[in-house]
Coordinates of C-alpha atoms (C1' of nucleotides) in Angstrom, one line a residue:
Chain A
X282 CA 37.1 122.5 6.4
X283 CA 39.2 121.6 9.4
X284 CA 40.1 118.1 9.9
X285 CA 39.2 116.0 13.4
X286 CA 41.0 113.5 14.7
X287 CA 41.1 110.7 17.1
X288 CA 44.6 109.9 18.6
X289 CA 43.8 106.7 19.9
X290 CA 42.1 105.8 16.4
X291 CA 46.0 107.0 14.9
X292 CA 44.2 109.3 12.9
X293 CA 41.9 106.8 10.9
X294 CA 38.5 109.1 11.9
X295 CA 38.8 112.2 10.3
X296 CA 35.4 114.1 10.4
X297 CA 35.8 116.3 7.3
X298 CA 32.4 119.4 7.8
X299 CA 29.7 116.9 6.9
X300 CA 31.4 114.4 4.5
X301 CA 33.2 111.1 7.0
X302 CA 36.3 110.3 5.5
X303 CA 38.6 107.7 6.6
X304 CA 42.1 106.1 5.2
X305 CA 40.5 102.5 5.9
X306 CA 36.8 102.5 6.5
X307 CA 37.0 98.6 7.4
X308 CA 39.7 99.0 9.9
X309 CA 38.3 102.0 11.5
X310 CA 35.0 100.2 11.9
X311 CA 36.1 97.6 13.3
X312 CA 38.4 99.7 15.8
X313 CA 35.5 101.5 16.8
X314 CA 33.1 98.4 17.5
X315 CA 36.0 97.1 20.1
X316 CA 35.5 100.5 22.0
X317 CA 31.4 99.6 21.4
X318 CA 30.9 102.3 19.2
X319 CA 28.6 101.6 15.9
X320 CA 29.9 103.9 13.3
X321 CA 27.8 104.4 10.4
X322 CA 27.9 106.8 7.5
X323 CA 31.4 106.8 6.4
X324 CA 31.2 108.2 2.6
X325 CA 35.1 107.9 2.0
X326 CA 38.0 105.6 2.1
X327 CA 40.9 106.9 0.5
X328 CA 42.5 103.4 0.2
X329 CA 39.6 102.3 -1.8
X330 CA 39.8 105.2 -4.3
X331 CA 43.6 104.3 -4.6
X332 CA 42.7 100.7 -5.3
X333 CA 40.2 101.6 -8.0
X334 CA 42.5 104.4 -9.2
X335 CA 45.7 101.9 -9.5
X336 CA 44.7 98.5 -9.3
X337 CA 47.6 98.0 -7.0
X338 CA 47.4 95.7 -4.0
X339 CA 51.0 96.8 -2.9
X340 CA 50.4 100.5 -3.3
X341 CA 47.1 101.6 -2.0
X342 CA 47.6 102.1 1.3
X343 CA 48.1 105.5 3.2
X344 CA 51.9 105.5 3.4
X345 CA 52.4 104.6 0.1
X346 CA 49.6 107.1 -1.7
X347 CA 50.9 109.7 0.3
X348 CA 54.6 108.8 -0.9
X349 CA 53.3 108.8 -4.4
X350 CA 50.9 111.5 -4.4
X351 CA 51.6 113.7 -2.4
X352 CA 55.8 113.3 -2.3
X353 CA 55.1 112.8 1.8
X354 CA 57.0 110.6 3.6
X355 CA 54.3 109.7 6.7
X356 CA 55.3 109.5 10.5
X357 CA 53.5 108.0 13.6
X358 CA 51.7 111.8 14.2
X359 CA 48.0 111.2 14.0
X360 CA 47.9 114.7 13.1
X361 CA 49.5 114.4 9.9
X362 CA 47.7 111.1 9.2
X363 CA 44.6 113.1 9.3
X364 CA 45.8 116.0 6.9
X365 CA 47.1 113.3 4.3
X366 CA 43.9 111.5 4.2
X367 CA 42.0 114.6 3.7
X368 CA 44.2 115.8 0.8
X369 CA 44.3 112.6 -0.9
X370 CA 40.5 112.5 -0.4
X371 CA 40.6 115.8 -2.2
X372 CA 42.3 114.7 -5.0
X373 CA 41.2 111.0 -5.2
X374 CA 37.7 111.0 -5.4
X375 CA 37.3 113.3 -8.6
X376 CA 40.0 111.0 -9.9
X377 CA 37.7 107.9 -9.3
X378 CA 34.4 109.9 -10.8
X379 CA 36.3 111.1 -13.7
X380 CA 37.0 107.8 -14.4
X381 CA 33.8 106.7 -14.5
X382 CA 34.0 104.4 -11.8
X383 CA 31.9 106.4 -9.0
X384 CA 29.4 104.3 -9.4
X385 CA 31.6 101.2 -8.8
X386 CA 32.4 102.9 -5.5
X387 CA 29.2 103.9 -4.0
X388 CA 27.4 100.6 -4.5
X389 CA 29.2 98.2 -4.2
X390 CA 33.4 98.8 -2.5
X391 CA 32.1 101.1 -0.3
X392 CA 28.8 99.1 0.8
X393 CA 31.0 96.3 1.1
X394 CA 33.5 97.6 3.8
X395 CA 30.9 97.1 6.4
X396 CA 30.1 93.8 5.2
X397 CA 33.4 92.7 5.5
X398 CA 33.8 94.4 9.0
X399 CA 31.0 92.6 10.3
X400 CA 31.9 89.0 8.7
X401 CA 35.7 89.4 10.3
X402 CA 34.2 89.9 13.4
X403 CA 31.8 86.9 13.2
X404 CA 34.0 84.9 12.9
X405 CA 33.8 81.1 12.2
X406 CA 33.9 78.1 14.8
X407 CA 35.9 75.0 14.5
X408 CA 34.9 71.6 15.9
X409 CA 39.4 71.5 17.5
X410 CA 38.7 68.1 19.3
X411 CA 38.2 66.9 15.5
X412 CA 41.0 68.7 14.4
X413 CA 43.4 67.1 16.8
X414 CA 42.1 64.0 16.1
X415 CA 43.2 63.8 12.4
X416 CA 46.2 65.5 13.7
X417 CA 47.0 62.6 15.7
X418 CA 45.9 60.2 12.7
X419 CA 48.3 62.1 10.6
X420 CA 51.1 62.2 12.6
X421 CA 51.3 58.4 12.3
X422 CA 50.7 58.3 8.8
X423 CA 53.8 60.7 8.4
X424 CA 56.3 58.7 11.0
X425 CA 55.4 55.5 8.7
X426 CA 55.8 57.3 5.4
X427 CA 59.3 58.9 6.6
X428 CA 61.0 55.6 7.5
X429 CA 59.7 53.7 4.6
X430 CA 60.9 56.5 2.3
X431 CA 64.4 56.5 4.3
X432 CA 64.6 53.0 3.9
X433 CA 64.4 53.1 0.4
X434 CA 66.9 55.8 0.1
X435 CA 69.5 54.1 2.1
X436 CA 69.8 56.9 4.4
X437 CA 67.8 59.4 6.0
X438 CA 67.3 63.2 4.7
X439 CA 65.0 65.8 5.2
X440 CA 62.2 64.6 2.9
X441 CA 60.6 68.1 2.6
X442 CA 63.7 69.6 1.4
X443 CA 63.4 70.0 -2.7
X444 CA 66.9 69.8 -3.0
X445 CA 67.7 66.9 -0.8
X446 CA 65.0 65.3 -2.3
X447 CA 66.8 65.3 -5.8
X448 CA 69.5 64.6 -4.7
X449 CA 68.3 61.4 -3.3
X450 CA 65.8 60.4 -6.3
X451 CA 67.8 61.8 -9.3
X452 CA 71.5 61.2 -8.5
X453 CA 71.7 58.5 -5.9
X454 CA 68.8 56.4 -7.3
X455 CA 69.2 57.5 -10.6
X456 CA 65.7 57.9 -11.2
X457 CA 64.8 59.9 -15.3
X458 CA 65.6 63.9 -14.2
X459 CA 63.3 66.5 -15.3
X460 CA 63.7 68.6 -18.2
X461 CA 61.9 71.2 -15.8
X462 CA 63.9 73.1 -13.6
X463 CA 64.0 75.8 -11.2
X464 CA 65.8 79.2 -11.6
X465 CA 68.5 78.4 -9.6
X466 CA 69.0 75.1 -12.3
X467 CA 67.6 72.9 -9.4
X468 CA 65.6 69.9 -10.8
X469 CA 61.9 70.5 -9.8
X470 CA 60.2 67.8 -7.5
X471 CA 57.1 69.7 -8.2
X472 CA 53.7 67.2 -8.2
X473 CA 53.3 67.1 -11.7
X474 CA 56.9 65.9 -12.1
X475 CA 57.0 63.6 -8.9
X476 CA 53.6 61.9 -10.9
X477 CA 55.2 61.2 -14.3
X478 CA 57.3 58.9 -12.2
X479 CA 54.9 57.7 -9.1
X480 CA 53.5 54.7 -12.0
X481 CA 57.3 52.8 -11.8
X482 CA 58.3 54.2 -8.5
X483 CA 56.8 53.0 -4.8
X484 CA 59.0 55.9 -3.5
X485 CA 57.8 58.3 -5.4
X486 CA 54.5 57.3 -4.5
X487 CA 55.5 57.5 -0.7
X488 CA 57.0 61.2 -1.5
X489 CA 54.0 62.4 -2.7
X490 CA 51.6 60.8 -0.4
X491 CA 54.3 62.6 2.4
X492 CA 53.9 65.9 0.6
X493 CA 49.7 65.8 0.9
X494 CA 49.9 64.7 4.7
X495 CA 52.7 67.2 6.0
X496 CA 51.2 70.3 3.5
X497 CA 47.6 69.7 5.0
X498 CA 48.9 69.3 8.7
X499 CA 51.5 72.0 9.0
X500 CA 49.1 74.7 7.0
X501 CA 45.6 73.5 8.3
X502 CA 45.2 71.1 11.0
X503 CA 48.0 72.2 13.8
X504 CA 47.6 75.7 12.5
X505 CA 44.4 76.9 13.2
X506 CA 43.7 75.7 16.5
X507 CA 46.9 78.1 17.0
X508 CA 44.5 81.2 15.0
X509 CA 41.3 80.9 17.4
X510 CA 40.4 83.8 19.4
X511 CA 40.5 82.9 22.8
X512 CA 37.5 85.3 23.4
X513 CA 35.2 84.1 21.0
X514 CA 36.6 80.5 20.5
X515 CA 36.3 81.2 17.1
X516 CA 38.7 81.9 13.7
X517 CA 38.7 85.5 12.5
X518 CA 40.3 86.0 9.7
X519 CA 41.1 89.2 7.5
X520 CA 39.5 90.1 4.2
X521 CA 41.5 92.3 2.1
X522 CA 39.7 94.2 -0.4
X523 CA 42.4 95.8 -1.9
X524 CA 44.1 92.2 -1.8
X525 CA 43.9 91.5 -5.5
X526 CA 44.5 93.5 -8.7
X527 CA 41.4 91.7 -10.6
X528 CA 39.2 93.3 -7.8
X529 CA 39.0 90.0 -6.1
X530 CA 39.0 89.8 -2.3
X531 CA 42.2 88.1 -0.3
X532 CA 42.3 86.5 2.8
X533 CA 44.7 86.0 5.7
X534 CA 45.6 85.5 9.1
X535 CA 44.5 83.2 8.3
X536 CA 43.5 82.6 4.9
X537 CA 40.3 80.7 4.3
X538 CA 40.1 80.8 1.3
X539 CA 42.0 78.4 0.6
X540 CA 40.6 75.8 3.1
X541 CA 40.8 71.9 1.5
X542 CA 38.2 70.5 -0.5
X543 CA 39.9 68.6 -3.1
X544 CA 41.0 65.4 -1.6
X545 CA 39.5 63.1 1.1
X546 CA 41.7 64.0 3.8
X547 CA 41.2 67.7 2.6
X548 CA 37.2 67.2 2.8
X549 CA 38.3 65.8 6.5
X550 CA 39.9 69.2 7.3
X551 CA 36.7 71.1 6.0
X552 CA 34.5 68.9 8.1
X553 CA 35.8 70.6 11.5
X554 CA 34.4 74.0 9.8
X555 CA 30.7 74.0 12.0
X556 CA 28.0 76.7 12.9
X557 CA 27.3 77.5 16.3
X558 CA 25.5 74.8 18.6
X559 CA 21.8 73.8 17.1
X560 CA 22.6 76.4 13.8
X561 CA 23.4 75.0 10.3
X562 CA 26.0 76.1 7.7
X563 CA 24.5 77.7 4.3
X564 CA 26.3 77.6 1.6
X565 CA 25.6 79.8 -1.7
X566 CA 27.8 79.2 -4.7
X567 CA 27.4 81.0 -8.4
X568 CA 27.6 78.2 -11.1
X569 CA 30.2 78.1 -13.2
X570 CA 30.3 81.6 -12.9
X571 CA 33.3 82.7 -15.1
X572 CA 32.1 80.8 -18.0
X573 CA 28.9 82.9 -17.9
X574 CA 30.5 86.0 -17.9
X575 CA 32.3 84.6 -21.1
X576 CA 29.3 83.9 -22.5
X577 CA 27.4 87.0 -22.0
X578 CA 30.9 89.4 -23.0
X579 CA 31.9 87.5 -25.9
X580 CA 28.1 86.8 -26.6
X581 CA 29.2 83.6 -28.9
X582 CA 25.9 82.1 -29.9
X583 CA 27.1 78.7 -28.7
X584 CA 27.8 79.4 -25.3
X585 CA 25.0 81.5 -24.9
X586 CA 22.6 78.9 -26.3
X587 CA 24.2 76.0 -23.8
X588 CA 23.7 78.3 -21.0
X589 CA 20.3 78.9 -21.6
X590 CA 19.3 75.3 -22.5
X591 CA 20.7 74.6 -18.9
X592 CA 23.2 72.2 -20.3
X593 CA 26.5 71.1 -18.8
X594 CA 28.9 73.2 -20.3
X595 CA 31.8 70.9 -20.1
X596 CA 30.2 68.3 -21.8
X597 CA 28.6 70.8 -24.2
X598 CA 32.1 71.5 -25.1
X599 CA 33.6 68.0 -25.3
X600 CA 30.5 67.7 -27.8
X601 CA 31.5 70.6 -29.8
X602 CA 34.8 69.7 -30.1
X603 CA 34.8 65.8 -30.8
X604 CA 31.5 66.1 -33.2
X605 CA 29.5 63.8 -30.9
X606 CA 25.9 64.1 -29.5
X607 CA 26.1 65.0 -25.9
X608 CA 25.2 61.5 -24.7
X609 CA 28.0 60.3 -26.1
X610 CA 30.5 62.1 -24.7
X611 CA 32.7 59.8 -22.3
X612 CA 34.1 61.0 -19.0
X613 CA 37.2 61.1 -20.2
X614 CA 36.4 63.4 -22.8
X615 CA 34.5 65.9 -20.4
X616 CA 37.3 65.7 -18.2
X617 CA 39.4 66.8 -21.1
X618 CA 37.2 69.3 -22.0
X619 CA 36.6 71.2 -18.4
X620 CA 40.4 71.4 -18.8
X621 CA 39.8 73.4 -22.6
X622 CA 37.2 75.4 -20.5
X623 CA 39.5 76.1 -18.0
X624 CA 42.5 77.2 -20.5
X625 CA 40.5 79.8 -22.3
X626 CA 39.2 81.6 -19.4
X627 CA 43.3 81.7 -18.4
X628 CA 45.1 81.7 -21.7
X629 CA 46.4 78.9 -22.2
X630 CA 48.7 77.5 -24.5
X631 CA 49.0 74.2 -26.6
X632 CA 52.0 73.0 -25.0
X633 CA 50.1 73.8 -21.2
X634 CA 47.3 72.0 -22.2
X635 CA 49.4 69.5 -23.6
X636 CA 51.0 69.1 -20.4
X637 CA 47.8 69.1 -18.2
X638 CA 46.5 66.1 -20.2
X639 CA 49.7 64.4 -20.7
X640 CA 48.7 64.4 -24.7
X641 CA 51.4 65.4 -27.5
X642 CA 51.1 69.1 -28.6
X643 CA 49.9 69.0 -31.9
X644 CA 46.8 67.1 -30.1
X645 CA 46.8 70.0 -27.7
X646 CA 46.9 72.6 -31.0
X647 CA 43.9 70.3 -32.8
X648 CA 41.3 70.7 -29.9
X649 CA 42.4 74.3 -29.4
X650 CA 41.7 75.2 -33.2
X651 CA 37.9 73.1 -33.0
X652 CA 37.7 74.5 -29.8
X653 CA 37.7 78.4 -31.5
X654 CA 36.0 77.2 -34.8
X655 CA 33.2 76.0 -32.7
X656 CA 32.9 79.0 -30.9
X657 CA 33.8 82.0 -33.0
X658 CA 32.6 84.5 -30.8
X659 CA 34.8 83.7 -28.2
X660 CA 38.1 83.8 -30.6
X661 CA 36.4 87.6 -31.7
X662 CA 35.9 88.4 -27.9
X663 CA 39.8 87.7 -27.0
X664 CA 41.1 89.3 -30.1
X665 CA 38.7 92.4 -29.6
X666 CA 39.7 92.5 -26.1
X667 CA 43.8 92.5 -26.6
X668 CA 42.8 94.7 -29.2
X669 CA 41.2 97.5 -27.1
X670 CA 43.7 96.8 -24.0
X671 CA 46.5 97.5 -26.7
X672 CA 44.8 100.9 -27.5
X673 CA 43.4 101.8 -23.6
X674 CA 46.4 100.4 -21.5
X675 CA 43.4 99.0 -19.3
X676 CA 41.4 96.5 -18.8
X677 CA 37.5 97.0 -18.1
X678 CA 35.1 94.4 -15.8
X679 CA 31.5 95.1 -16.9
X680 CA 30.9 97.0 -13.6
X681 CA 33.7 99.9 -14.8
X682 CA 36.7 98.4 -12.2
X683 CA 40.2 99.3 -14.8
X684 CA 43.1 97.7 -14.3
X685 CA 46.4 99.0 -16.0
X686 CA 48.4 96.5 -18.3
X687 CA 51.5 97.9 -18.9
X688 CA 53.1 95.3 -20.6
X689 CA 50.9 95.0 -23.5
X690 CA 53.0 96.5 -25.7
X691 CA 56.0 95.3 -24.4
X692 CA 59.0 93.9 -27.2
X693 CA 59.8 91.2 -24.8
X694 CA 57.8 88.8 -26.0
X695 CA 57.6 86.6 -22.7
X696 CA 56.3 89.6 -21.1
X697 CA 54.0 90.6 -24.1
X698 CA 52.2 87.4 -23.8
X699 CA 51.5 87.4 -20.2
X700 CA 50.1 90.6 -20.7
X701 CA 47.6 89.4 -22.9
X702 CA 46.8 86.2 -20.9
X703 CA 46.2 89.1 -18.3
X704 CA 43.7 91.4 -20.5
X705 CA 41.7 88.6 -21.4
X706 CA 41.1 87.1 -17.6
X707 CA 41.1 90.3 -15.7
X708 CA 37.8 91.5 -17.2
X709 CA 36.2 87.7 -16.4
X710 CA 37.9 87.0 -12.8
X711 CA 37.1 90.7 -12.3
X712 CA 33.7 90.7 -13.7
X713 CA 32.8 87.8 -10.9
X714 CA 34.5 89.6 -8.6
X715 CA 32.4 92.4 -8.7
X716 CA 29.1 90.6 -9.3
X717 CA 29.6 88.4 -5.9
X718 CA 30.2 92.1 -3.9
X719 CA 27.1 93.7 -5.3
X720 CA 25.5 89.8 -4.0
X721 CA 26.9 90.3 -0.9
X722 CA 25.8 93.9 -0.3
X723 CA 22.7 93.3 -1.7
X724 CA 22.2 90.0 0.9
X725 CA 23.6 92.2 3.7
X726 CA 20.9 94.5 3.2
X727 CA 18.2 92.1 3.2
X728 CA 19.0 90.2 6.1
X729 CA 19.2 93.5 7.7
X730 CA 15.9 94.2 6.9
X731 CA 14.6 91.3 7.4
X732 CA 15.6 91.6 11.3
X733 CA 17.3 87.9 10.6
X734 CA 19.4 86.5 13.0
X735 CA 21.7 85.2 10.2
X736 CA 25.4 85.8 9.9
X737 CA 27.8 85.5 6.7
X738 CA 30.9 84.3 7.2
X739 CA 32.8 83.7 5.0
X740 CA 33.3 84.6 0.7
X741 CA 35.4 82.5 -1.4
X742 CA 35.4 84.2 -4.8
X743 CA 32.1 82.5 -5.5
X744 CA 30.8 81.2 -2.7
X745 CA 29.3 82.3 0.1
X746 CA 29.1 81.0 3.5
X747 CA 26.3 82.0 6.1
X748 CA 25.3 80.3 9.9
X749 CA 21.6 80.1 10.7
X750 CA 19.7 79.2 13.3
X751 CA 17.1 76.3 11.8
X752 CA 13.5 77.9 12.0
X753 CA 15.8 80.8 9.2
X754 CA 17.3 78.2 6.9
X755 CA 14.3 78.2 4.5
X756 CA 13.9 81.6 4.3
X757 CA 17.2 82.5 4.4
X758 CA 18.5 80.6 1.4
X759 CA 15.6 82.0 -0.8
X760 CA 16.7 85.6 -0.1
X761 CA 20.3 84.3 -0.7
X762 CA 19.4 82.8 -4.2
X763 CA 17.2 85.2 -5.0
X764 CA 20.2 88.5 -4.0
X765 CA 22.3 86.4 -5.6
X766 CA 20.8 85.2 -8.8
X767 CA 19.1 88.8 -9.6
X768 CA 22.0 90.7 -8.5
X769 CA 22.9 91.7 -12.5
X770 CA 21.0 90.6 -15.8
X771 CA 23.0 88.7 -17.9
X772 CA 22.1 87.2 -21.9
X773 CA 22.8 84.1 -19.7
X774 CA 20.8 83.0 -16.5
X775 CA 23.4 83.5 -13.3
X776 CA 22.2 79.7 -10.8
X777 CA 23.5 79.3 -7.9
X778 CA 23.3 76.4 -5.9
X779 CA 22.2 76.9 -1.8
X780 CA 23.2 74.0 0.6
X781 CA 22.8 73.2 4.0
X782 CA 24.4 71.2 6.6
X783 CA 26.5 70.5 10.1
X784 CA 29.4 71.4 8.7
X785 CA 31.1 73.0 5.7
X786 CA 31.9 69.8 3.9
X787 CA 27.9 68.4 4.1
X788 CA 26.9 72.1 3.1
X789 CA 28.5 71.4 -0.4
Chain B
dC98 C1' 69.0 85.4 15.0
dT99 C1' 66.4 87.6 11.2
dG100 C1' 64.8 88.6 6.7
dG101 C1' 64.0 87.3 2.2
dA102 C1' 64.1 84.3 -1.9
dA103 C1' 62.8 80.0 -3.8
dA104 C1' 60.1 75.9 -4.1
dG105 C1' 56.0 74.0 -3.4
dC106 C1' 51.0 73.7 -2.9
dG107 C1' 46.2 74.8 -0.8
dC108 C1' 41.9 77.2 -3.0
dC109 C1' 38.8 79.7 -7.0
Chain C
dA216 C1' 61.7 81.9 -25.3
dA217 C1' 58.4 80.6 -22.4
dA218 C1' 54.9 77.7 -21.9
dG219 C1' 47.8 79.0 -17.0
dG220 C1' 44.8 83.9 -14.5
dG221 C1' 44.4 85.4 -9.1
dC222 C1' 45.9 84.8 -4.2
dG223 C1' 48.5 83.4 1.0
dC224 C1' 51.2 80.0 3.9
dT225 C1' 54.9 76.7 5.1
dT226 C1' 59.4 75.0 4.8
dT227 C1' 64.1 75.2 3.5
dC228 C1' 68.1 77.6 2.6
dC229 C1' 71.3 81.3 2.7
dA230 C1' 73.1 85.9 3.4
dG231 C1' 73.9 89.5 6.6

DNA sequence: CTGGAAAGCGCC
DNA sequence: AAAGGGCGCTTTCCAG
């Protein structure tokens, strides 16, 4: 089997007899369609064995497989670029089968490199004239905010400085230090200790209020006017999909997956998001996805049962907990309990929780303890799960993806526990992880047959993002809910919620 | 001047 | 003893 190559392509084509293997299937793709050639029928990508193999964002790319594997130190030859991919390929892909996660593979990480290849070079547009408006707005905002803050200080300092910043409110105004601190025993200014003392303190107030305009405008709204494609007049950004060790996609360059929705000024910044003229944004979300995925793994009776009734499961659980009917449950109390919610599916501990709600830690420990004697089967699932990661070394999404926990049996005991806080996400945030791929392969190929006009654009762990012209938008987001929705039977229905709108933030 | 660590914070 | 899983980006600060 002799091994072709492309020089221009730096080796990332290699045409092994009949099987097309690459390093990078996405990459070369998308190298290809800029010299308008439509590759199809790539069957391997060595980086995506490695990911599956390892689990190991930092570690799964050509160089360093080849390093690893191979004891090969690679140079710029496109020749030897070509022979490394093929004898990884050769040792890789029984490795991934013999694992059992072949399957995993050809439906849905190799499917999905084409997906992504097509979404990058979509791309998304952004309304800039609304952007440099809020920029200007902000700008304002930030010049008053400074000199207020300076005049309070009684002299001017870099207010986004952490340690000038303590300085300032902890020695010269004398203001109650944290017991937090950094590593380098700085006292934190972090948010949630800057708001313990915002209630007494206008300057505090100020500092945070400066921290929210400057992080939104540096990051968002002067940045990504910078990011558009001159060509297109649109922002491309990059989707990793060996970004994340849960299986999770990344983004960058720039990220949008991490594009403002929380606040109003960060709904603002999501409002400039927009489809091209006369289309609409779609917008496809999974409901409460990794609470599902809890419920059908750990099968608790509970869970199950409020998932099926439809019910919402944060007040389901406030319910639970407090021993009061459903109706009765105060928003308070919901809030509270979204945050219980929240702490199992990432480990939590009493005194986190206790910190998140500002409540003492033995409360923290008392809804913890209902929490679990309401629903048993989730106290059985975690235990069985550091149990069998404690035996395997692994952890296991219900699509096969492993991830290695090394730490699990670790004597340190600060290490130990974030190992199990670890084994007991990884199989949920990978779980979703793999269930919106398959949703996103499984849409891909339906718009495709479908002959749609249609575009995805954008995945945000779960949510999806699509631009369609009007006379598609009812058809459209039935084929999205239905992919979506049927894309894996659960004991618990999978809803997802379709929206529509100018923008990104009406879509919602 | 550059690179990297640390702090902080945006999202799910 | 630490104390919530997964990311990427910006700014500051400091060492080389």
């Amino acid at each position: 089997m002799t091994a072709e190559y492309l020089p221009h392509l730096k080796g990332w084509l290699e045409d092994a007899g009949a099987a097309k293997v690459a390093c990078d299937v996405k990459s070369a793709l998308l190298a290809l369609g800029r010299l308008g050639i439509d590759a199809r029928g790539f069957e391997h990508d060595v980086m995506l064995y490695a990911f599956l193999l390892d689990a190991d964002p930092s570690g799964c790319a050509l160089e360093e497989q080849a390093r690893r594997r191979l004891d090969v130190q690679l140079g710029p030859a496109p020749e030897q670029h070509a022979d490394i991919t093929l004898e990884l390929w050769k040792q890789l892909a029984p490795a991934v089968e013999a694992r059992g996660m072949a399957k995993l593979y050809a439906e849905i990480e190799l499917p999905l490199a084409p997906v992504l290849a097509r979404m990058e070079r979509a791309g998304v547009r952004i309304d800039t004239s609304e952007l440099r408006r809020l920029s200007e707005l902000m700008e304002g905002q930030i010049a008053r905010l400074t000199s207020q803050i300076h005049g309070i200080a009684g002299r001017t300092f870099n207010i986004s400085s952490p340690q000038q910043l303590g300085e300032v409110l902890f020695d010269e105004l004398n203001l109650p230090a944290p017991v937090k601190y950094g590593k380098g025993k700085t006292r934190s200014t972090a948010a949630d200790v800057l708001e313990e003392l915002a209630a007494d303190h206008e300057i505090v107030r100020q500092v945070l209020e400066y921290r929210q305009l400057t992080k939104l405008k540096g990051t968002y709204v002067d940045a990504l006017p910078a990011l558009l494609e001159p060509r297109t007049g649109r922002l491309h950004t990059s989707f990793n999909q060996t970004g994340a060790a849960t299986g999770r996609l990344s983004s960058s360059n720039p990220n949008l997956q991490n594009i403002p929705i929380r606040t109003e000024l960060g709904r603002e910044i999501r409002a400039a998001f927009v489809p091209q003229e006369g289309w609409k944004l779609l917008v496809a979300d999974y409901s409460q996805i990794e609470l599902r995925l809890l419920a059908h793994m750990s099968d608790d009776a509970r869970l199950v049962e409020a998932f099926r009734d439809g019910e919402d499961i944060h007040t389901r659980t406030a319910s639970e907990v407090l021993g009061v009917p459903p109706l009765m449950v105060t928003p308070e109390a919901r809030r509270d309990a979204k945050a219980v919610n929240f702490g199992i599916v990432y480990g939590i501990s009493a005194f986190g929780l206790a910190a998140q709600l500002g409540i003492s830690r033995g409360e923290a420990e008392k809804y913890i303890k209902n929490y679990f004697a309401r629903y048993a089967g989730v106290r059985r699932f975690i235990d069985a799960t550091i149990e069998e990661v404690r035996r395997t070394g692994v952890t296991r999404t219900l699509f096969g993806r492993e991830r290695p926990i090394p730490e699990i049996n670790s004597r340190n005991p600060n290490a130990r526990g974030f190992a199990e806080r670890t084994a007991v996400n990884s199989p949920l945030q990978g779980t979703a992880a793999d269930l919106i791929k398959l949703a996103m392969v499984r849409i891909d190929a339906a718009l495709e047959a479908g002959a749609y006009q249609s575009a995805m654009l954008l995945q945000v762990h779960d949510e999806l993002v699509f631009e369609c012209p009007p006379e598609e938008v009812e058809a459209v987001s039935k084929l999205v809910k239905r992919e979506m929705e049927g894309a894996c039977q659960l004991n618990v229905p999978l809803v997802v919620d379709v929206g529509v709108g100018d923008n990104w933030r009406d879509a919602k």
